Amino acid sequence: MASNTNNINIRRSVNDPFYRYKMPRLISKVEGRGNGIKTALPNIVDVARALSRPPEYPTRYFGNELGAQVKADSKADKFIVNGAHDAEKLQTLLDGFIDRFVLCGSCENPETDLIITKDQMIIRRCMACGNTSDVDMRHRLTSYILKNPPPKSKKGGQHAAGGAAKSGDGSGSGGGGGSGNDLAALVGSTAQMGLSDDGSDWDCDGAVVVDDSLGGPLAQKDGGDDDSGDGGAGAEDEKDPFDQLGDFIGEGGHDDAAIFAKARELDLDSNHRALVVVIQCVLEESTTLVKDIGRHEKLLKQFGTSDKHQRAVIGGFERLISANPDALLAKTPAVLKALFDREIVSEEVLLDWGKKPSKKYVERDDAKKIHKAAQPFLEWLETAEEETESESE
Ligand SMILES: [Zn+2]
């Protein structure tokens, strides 16, 4: 690595000239213009290595904090945050990341490992003082970390100051490439997963991993459906069309009409699974989720309105909720009600979905939780149905 003059203290508040924990100063490079403007992070890999964290973590952290979409592709060495962000702003955000996800909660030493406990909590274990400290699980990045655990450091003590092992390398024991990572692994197993092994590892702003979940598992999980022939899934070296659609939405700046046009171009415009991608990528802003359903009503109906499409709409929301349960589980009844009120999903399909948790789109445990959260709405819907029936008698 280049001269030390570009190195700064990992804890920037420390002025001690002998402080030994250094990292490269973050570089940001604004590219493009207009709606396509984005910020590349050319040295985030080096910065992350100094922190002993996969580069995906700080990149996604920026996305979470800025409400911006990110692309984190270790294979292509591409780390991008949508929008224009100067290096100093990002460096300040990085301080927050370091505070929350790197420094020991007791002694503030940066030589820590992130460990996922059996009950799906993330803790920092300090190599310097031996203490463990909890990570604040309310932060959105935690759901990504749970799904993409840090590679285990093979040699103890290889940490910040000394330049840690290159994260991602040689950690691919847990399932290899994208299609091998099944949803079970994705949604919270503590198994080691190669972070950088599965190529384009972007999502729609840190909440939902799209390529894994749609390229492989969704296709498998959907295998029982009679749609095996749809859409040019056979094209060989072409990227998966669902990924392409997700990438397109992830670029940002496209309105619903453009998104649907892209879906048509990819031959996905009547494909119910495309709805799952669209929902995860377009409606990922948790604070305005219910309102956003209304804003995107047309798009949500445009792909088709068969029972299968409607079921996929619910599935897309199940995935959103399972990816960010802290913020969204409680909104389940409101989400379903909005889908019902807007006639995006019919009463019949909703009641049918409500009969029992299905792991068609999410893990069984998540499906159960979502069902439980949905009960007030389902009860309301059943009552409303009875009332309507008795009124019409
Ligand atoms: Zn410590």
PDB file of C-alpha atoms and ligand atoms in Angstrom, residues 104 107 126 129, ligand 1:
ATOM      1  CA  CYS A 104     -14.756  -2.940  21.455  1.00  0.00           C
ATOM      2  CA  CYS A 107     -11.937  -0.607  25.694  1.00  0.00           C
ATOM      3  CA  CYS A 126     -12.256  -7.978  21.692  1.00  0.00           C
ATOM      4  CA  CYS A 129      -9.312  -7.040  26.587  1.00  0.00           C
TER       5      CYS A 129
HETATM    6 ZN    ZN B   1     -11.678  -4.474  24.532  1.00  0.00          ZN
END
